[in-house]
């Protein structure tokens, strides 16, 4: 059944859109701080919080909460944090058949400090077992990948695994979204196997080599990446919204004004929602607007995947907004 433009109708869909995440899980260890420390400084922070994180798992949760049928290929340690991750994925209704558990490696963890005043963050990731997700694991989950509408990846797992998956999915006609976070240079070969690239300003600068500071420079960077072979580049720009760049030019999709509490995981909320919306058949601009709404909701709450919006919340948020 066709999906109405600008809205998502899971109840009417004959088959829920299928998304496979090939990505990371991290246990987020977070505290708020009156300001972000400078080197050598100790700051008395707020309460300690622990939660499920990792860009891959966060994006999986975001897409699942919006109604997609989500599977994840992820590598966890055989430790307490790995059990915590596994149980959380199950609770969120995410397919765990291809979750790998590795002996002798710690599950990934992220040390996060959030600036109390601005909601901005600093993150150090200890990848642990995420670095053990290889091409052989992708081969084991090949059927679930080939049955997907979209494969969604990030860069907290080995780059070779991302390249292998992207080429395999692309060659089989499965659409690929790559959120190049954390940023690093990427080959043209990889860019040609990606349908939608979603860097933030910092990542767009790293991947394109053009410093992105505003919409004009985002357009330059986006166009350079389109020329290198990726058909659509969406540069995410925080409260400013996103810039969608393709061979036809650039379109600005404005962000929504909300009271920002914590920006951590907003990019993940955006990417998960973008994949869900595109997999349901929305056009690029409408899907980007939906995803901006999901990201806007997430920054009004503390935490990463726990702050991710459910479908009814995104619909209520957008209702009445022109
Ligand atoms: O994008 C936010 C995420 O980055 C956090 O959940 C943290 O785990 C790091 O992966």
Coordinates of C-alpha atoms and ligand atoms in Angstrom, one line a residue:
X1 CA 0.0 0.0 0.0
X2 CA 1.5 3.4 -0.9
X3 CA 2.7 5.6 1.9
X4 CA 1.1 9.1 2.0
X5 CA 3.7 11.8 1.3
X6 CA 5.0 13.4 4.4
X7 CA 3.6 10.8 6.9
X8 CA 4.4 7.3 7.9
X9 CA 1.7 4.7 8.1
X10 CA 2.9 1.5 9.6
X11 CA -0.6 0.2 10.3
X12 CA -1.3 0.2 6.6
X13 CA 2.0 -1.3 5.4
X14 CA 1.7 -4.9 4.2
X15 CA 5.3 -5.5 5.3
X16 CA 7.2 -3.5 7.8
X17 CA 10.3 -1.9 6.3
X18 CA 13.4 -3.9 7.0
X19 CA 16.6 -2.3 8.2
X20 CA 19.8 -4.0 9.1
X21 CA 22.4 -2.2 11.2
X22 CA 26.0 -3.4 10.9
X23 CA 27.5 -1.4 13.8
X24 CA 28.6 -0.9 17.3
X25 CA 27.3 -1.1 20.9
X26 CA 28.9 0.9 23.7
X27 CA 27.9 1.1 27.3
X28 CA 27.6 4.8 27.9
X29 CA 29.1 6.0 31.2
X30 CA 28.0 9.6 31.5
X31 CA 28.1 12.6 33.8
X32 CA 27.1 16.2 33.4
X33 CA 29.5 18.9 34.2
X34 CA 29.3 22.7 34.7
X35 CA 31.7 23.0 31.8
X36 CA 33.8 20.7 29.7
X37 CA 37.2 20.2 31.4
X38 CA 40.5 21.5 29.7
X39 CA 43.5 19.2 29.8
X40 CA 44.7 18.6 33.4
X41 CA 41.6 20.0 34.9
X42 CA 39.3 18.1 37.3
X43 CA 35.7 19.2 37.5
X44 CA 33.1 18.2 40.0
X45 CA 30.2 16.8 37.9
X46 CA 26.6 15.7 38.4
X47 CA 25.3 12.2 39.0
X48 CA 26.8 9.3 37.2
X49 CA 24.5 7.6 34.6
X50 CA 25.0 4.4 32.7
X51 CA 22.9 3.5 29.7
X52 CA 22.9 1.6 26.4
X53 CA 24.8 3.4 23.6
X54 CA 27.0 3.0 20.6
X55 CA 26.1 4.7 17.3
X56 CA 25.0 1.4 15.8
X57 CA 22.7 0.2 18.6
X58 CA 21.4 3.8 19.1
X59 CA 20.4 4.0 15.4
X60 CA 18.9 0.5 15.6
X61 CA 16.7 1.6 18.6
X62 CA 15.7 4.8 16.8
X63 CA 14.5 2.9 13.7
X64 CA 12.8 0.2 15.8
X65 CA 10.9 2.7 17.9
X66 CA 9.6 4.2 14.7
X67 CA 8.1 0.9 13.5
X68 CA 10.8 -0.7 11.3
X69 CA 11.7 -4.3 11.5
X70 CA 15.4 -4.0 12.6
X71 CA 18.2 -6.5 12.8
X72 CA 21.6 -5.8 14.1
X73 CA 25.0 -7.3 13.4
X74 CA 27.2 -6.3 16.4
X75 CA 30.0 -7.8 18.4
X76 CA 29.7 -7.9 22.2
X77 CA 32.1 -9.2 24.9
X78 CA 31.0 -12.2 27.1
X79 CA 30.8 -9.8 30.1
X80 CA 28.2 -8.0 32.1
X81 CA 28.1 -5.1 29.7
X82 CA 27.6 -7.5 26.8
X83 CA 24.6 -9.1 28.7
X84 CA 23.3 -5.6 29.4
X85 CA 23.5 -4.8 25.6
X86 CA 21.9 -8.0 24.5
X87 CA 19.0 -7.7 26.9
X88 CA 18.4 -4.1 25.9
X89 CA 18.3 -5.0 22.2
X90 CA 15.8 -7.7 22.9
X91 CA 13.7 -5.3 25.0
X92 CA 13.6 -2.9 22.0
X93 CA 12.4 -5.7 19.7
X94 CA 15.6 -5.7 17.6
X95 CA 16.6 -9.0 15.8
X96 CA 19.6 -10.4 17.7
X97 CA 20.2 -13.6 15.7
X98 CA 23.5 -12.3 14.4
X99 CA 24.8 -10.7 17.6
X100 CA 28.3 -12.1 18.1
X101 CA 29.7 -12.7 21.6
X102 CA 33.5 -12.7 21.9
X103 CA 35.6 -14.4 24.6
X104 CA 38.4 -12.4 26.2
X105 CA 37.4 -8.9 24.9
X106 CA 35.5 -6.2 26.8
X107 CA 32.2 -4.9 25.4
X108 CA 32.7 -1.4 24.0
X109 CA 32.3 1.6 26.4
X110 CA 32.0 5.3 25.9
X111 CA 33.0 7.9 28.4
X112 CA 30.7 10.9 28.0
X113 CA 30.7 14.3 29.6
X114 CA 27.8 16.7 28.9
X115 CA 28.1 20.4 29.4
X116 CA 25.2 21.4 31.8
X117 CA 24.8 24.8 30.3
X118 CA 25.0 24.1 26.6
X119 CA 24.0 20.4 26.4
X120 CA 27.2 19.8 24.3
X121 CA 29.3 16.7 24.9
X122 CA 32.7 15.2 24.7
X123 CA 33.0 11.5 24.1
X124 CA 35.9 9.0 24.2
X125 CA 35.1 5.5 22.9
X126 CA 36.9 2.4 24.0
X127 CA 35.8 0.1 21.1
X128 CA 36.7 -3.3 22.8
X129 CA 34.7 -6.1 21.1
X130 CA 33.4 -3.8 18.4
X131 CA 36.8 -4.1 16.7
X132 CA 36.1 -7.9 16.3
X133 CA 33.2 -7.5 13.9
X134 CA 34.6 -8.8 10.6
X135 CA 33.6 -9.7 7.1
X136 CA 33.0 -13.3 8.2
X137 CA 30.3 -12.0 10.6
X138 CA 28.7 -10.1 7.7
X139 CA 28.8 -13.4 5.6
X140 CA 26.9 -15.2 8.5
X141 CA 24.2 -12.5 8.4
X142 CA 24.1 -12.2 4.6
X143 CA 20.5 -13.3 4.2
X144 CA 19.2 -10.7 6.6
X145 CA 21.2 -8.1 4.8
X146 CA 19.8 -9.2 1.4
X147 CA 16.3 -9.2 2.7
X148 CA 16.6 -5.6 3.9
X149 CA 15.4 -2.4 2.3
X150 CA 18.3 -0.4 3.9
X151 CA 21.6 -1.2 5.5
X152 CA 22.7 1.4 8.0
X153 CA 26.3 1.7 9.2
X154 CA 28.7 4.0 11.1
X155 CA 32.4 4.0 11.7
X156 CA 32.8 2.5 15.2
X157 CA 33.6 -0.9 13.7
X158 CA 36.6 -1.8 11.4
X159 CA 36.5 0.2 8.2
X160 CA 37.1 -3.0 6.2
X161 CA 33.9 -4.5 7.5
X162 CA 32.0 -1.3 6.5
X163 CA 33.5 -1.5 3.0
X164 CA 32.8 -5.2 2.6
X165 CA 29.2 -4.7 3.7
X166 CA 28.6 -1.6 1.6
X167 CA 29.9 -3.3 -1.6
X168 CA 28.0 -6.5 -1.0
X169 CA 24.7 -4.7 -0.3
X170 CA 25.1 -2.2 -3.1
X171 CA 25.9 -5.0 -5.6
X172 CA 22.7 -6.8 -4.5
X173 CA 20.5 -3.7 -4.8
X174 CA 20.1 -3.1 -1.1
X175 CA 20.3 0.6 -0.3
X176 CA 23.2 1.7 2.0
X177 CA 23.2 4.6 4.4
X178 CA 26.6 5.4 5.9
X179 CA 26.8 7.8 8.9
X180 CA 30.6 8.5 8.8
X181 CA 31.0 8.9 12.5
X182 CA 33.6 9.2 14.0
X183 CA 34.9 11.0 10.9
X184 CA 37.8 9.6 8.9
X185 CA 38.9 9.8 5.2
X186 CA 36.9 7.5 3.0
X187 CA 37.8 6.0 -0.4
X188 CA 35.9 6.8 -3.6
X189 CA 35.3 3.1 -3.9
X190 CA 33.3 3.1 -0.7
X191 CA 31.5 6.4 -1.5
X192 CA 30.3 4.8 -4.8
X193 CA 28.8 1.9 -2.8
X194 CA 26.9 4.3 -0.5
X195 CA 23.5 5.7 -1.4
X196 CA 23.2 8.3 1.3
X197 CA 26.1 9.7 3.4
X198 CA 25.1 11.6 6.5
X199 CA 28.1 13.4 8.0
X200 CA 27.8 16.2 10.6
X201 CA 29.9 19.4 9.9
X202 CA 33.1 18.0 11.4
X203 CA 32.8 14.7 9.6
X204 CA 31.9 16.4 6.3
X205 CA 35.1 18.4 6.7
X206 CA 37.2 15.3 7.3
X207 CA 35.7 13.2 4.6
X208 CA 35.6 16.0 1.9
X209 CA 38.7 17.9 2.9
X210 CA 36.6 21.1 2.8
X211 CA 36.1 22.9 6.1
X212 CA 32.4 23.1 6.8
X213 CA 31.2 26.0 9.0
X214 CA 27.9 27.0 7.5
X215 CA 25.4 26.2 4.8
X216 CA 27.5 27.5 2.0
X217 CA 30.6 25.4 2.9
X218 CA 28.3 22.4 3.6
X219 CA 27.1 22.7 0.1
X220 CA 30.6 22.8 -1.3
X221 CA 31.6 19.7 0.7
X222 CA 28.4 17.9 -0.2
X223 CA 28.9 18.6 -3.9
X224 CA 32.5 17.4 -3.7
X225 CA 31.3 14.1 -2.2
X226 CA 28.6 13.7 -4.8
X227 CA 31.2 14.2 -7.5
X228 CA 33.3 11.5 -5.9
X229 CA 30.4 9.0 -6.4
X230 CA 27.9 9.2 -3.5
X231 CA 24.5 10.2 -5.0
X232 CA 23.1 11.9 -1.9
X233 CA 24.9 13.6 1.0
X234 CA 23.0 14.9 4.0
X235 CA 25.1 17.3 6.1
X236 CA 23.6 17.5 9.6
X237 CA 24.1 20.8 11.2
X238 CA 22.6 20.7 14.7
X239 CA 19.8 23.2 15.4
X240 CA 20.2 24.6 11.9
X241 CA 18.8 21.4 10.4
X242 CA 20.3 19.6 7.5
X243 CA 21.5 20.2 3.9
X244 CA 20.5 17.6 1.4
X245 CA 22.9 17.6 -1.6
X246 CA 22.6 15.6 -4.8
X247 CA 23.3 16.0 -8.5
X248 CA 20.4 18.4 -8.8
X249 CA 21.7 20.9 -6.1
X250 CA 21.2 21.5 -2.4
X251 CA 18.1 21.8 -0.3
X252 CA 18.0 23.1 3.3
X253 CA 15.7 21.3 5.6
X254 CA 15.5 23.6 8.7
X255 CA 15.7 22.2 12.2
X256 CA 13.1 22.7 15.0
X257 CA 13.5 25.1 17.9
X258 CA 13.5 23.1 21.2
X259 CA 14.9 23.5 24.7
X260 CA 18.2 21.6 24.4
X261 CA 19.2 19.5 27.4
X262 CA 21.6 16.9 25.9
X263 CA 22.7 16.7 22.3
X264 CA 24.4 13.3 22.7
X265 CA 22.9 10.7 20.3
X266 CA 21.0 13.3 18.3
X267 CA 22.8 12.2 15.2
X268 CA 21.8 8.6 15.9
X269 CA 18.2 9.6 16.4
X270 CA 18.4 11.3 13.0
X271 CA 20.0 8.4 11.2
X272 CA 17.7 5.7 12.6
X273 CA 14.7 7.8 11.7
X274 CA 16.0 8.7 8.3
X275 CA 16.5 5.0 7.4
X276 CA 13.0 4.2 8.8
X277 CA 11.3 7.0 6.8
X278 CA 13.2 6.2 3.5
X279 CA 12.5 2.5 3.9
X280 CA 8.8 3.4 4.2
X281 CA 9.0 5.2 0.9
X282 CA 9.2 8.9 1.9
X283 CA 11.1 11.1 -0.5
X284 CA 14.5 12.4 0.7
X285 CA 13.3 15.8 1.8
X286 CA 10.3 14.5 3.8
X287 CA 12.4 11.7 5.3
X288 CA 15.0 14.3 6.4
X289 CA 12.3 16.5 8.0
X290 CA 10.9 13.4 9.9
X291 CA 14.4 12.6 11.0
X292 CA 15.0 16.2 12.2
X293 CA 11.9 15.9 14.3
X294 CA 13.2 12.7 15.9
X295 CA 16.5 14.3 16.6
X296 CA 14.8 17.4 18.0
X297 CA 12.9 15.3 20.5
X298 CA 16.0 13.4 21.5
X299 CA 17.9 16.6 22.5
X300 CA 15.2 17.6 25.0
X301 CA 16.0 14.5 27.0
X302 CA 19.1 13.2 28.9
X303 CA 20.9 10.1 27.5
X304 CA 21.4 8.5 24.1
X305 CA 19.2 5.6 23.0
X306 CA 16.9 6.0 26.1
X307 CA 16.2 9.5 24.8
X308 CA 15.1 8.3 21.4
X309 CA 11.6 9.1 20.3
X310 CA 8.8 6.7 19.6
X311 CA 6.6 7.0 16.5
X312 CA 3.6 8.6 18.2
X313 CA 5.9 11.2 19.7
X314 CA 7.3 12.2 16.3
X315 CA 3.8 12.3 14.8
X316 CA 2.5 14.5 17.7
X317 CA 5.6 16.7 17.4
X318 CA 5.0 17.3 13.7
X319 CA 1.3 17.7 13.9
X320 CA 0.4 21.3 13.3
X321 CA 3.9 22.3 12.3
X322 CA 3.9 23.7 8.7
Ligands
LIG1 O1 26.5 9.1 19.1 C1 26.5 9.0 20.5 C2 27.1 7.7 20.8 O2 28.5 7.8 20.5 C3 27.1 7.4 22.3 O3 26.0 6.5 22.6 C4 28.5 6.7 22.5 O4 28.4 5.4 22.9 C5 29.2 6.9 21.2 O5 29.2 5.7 20.5

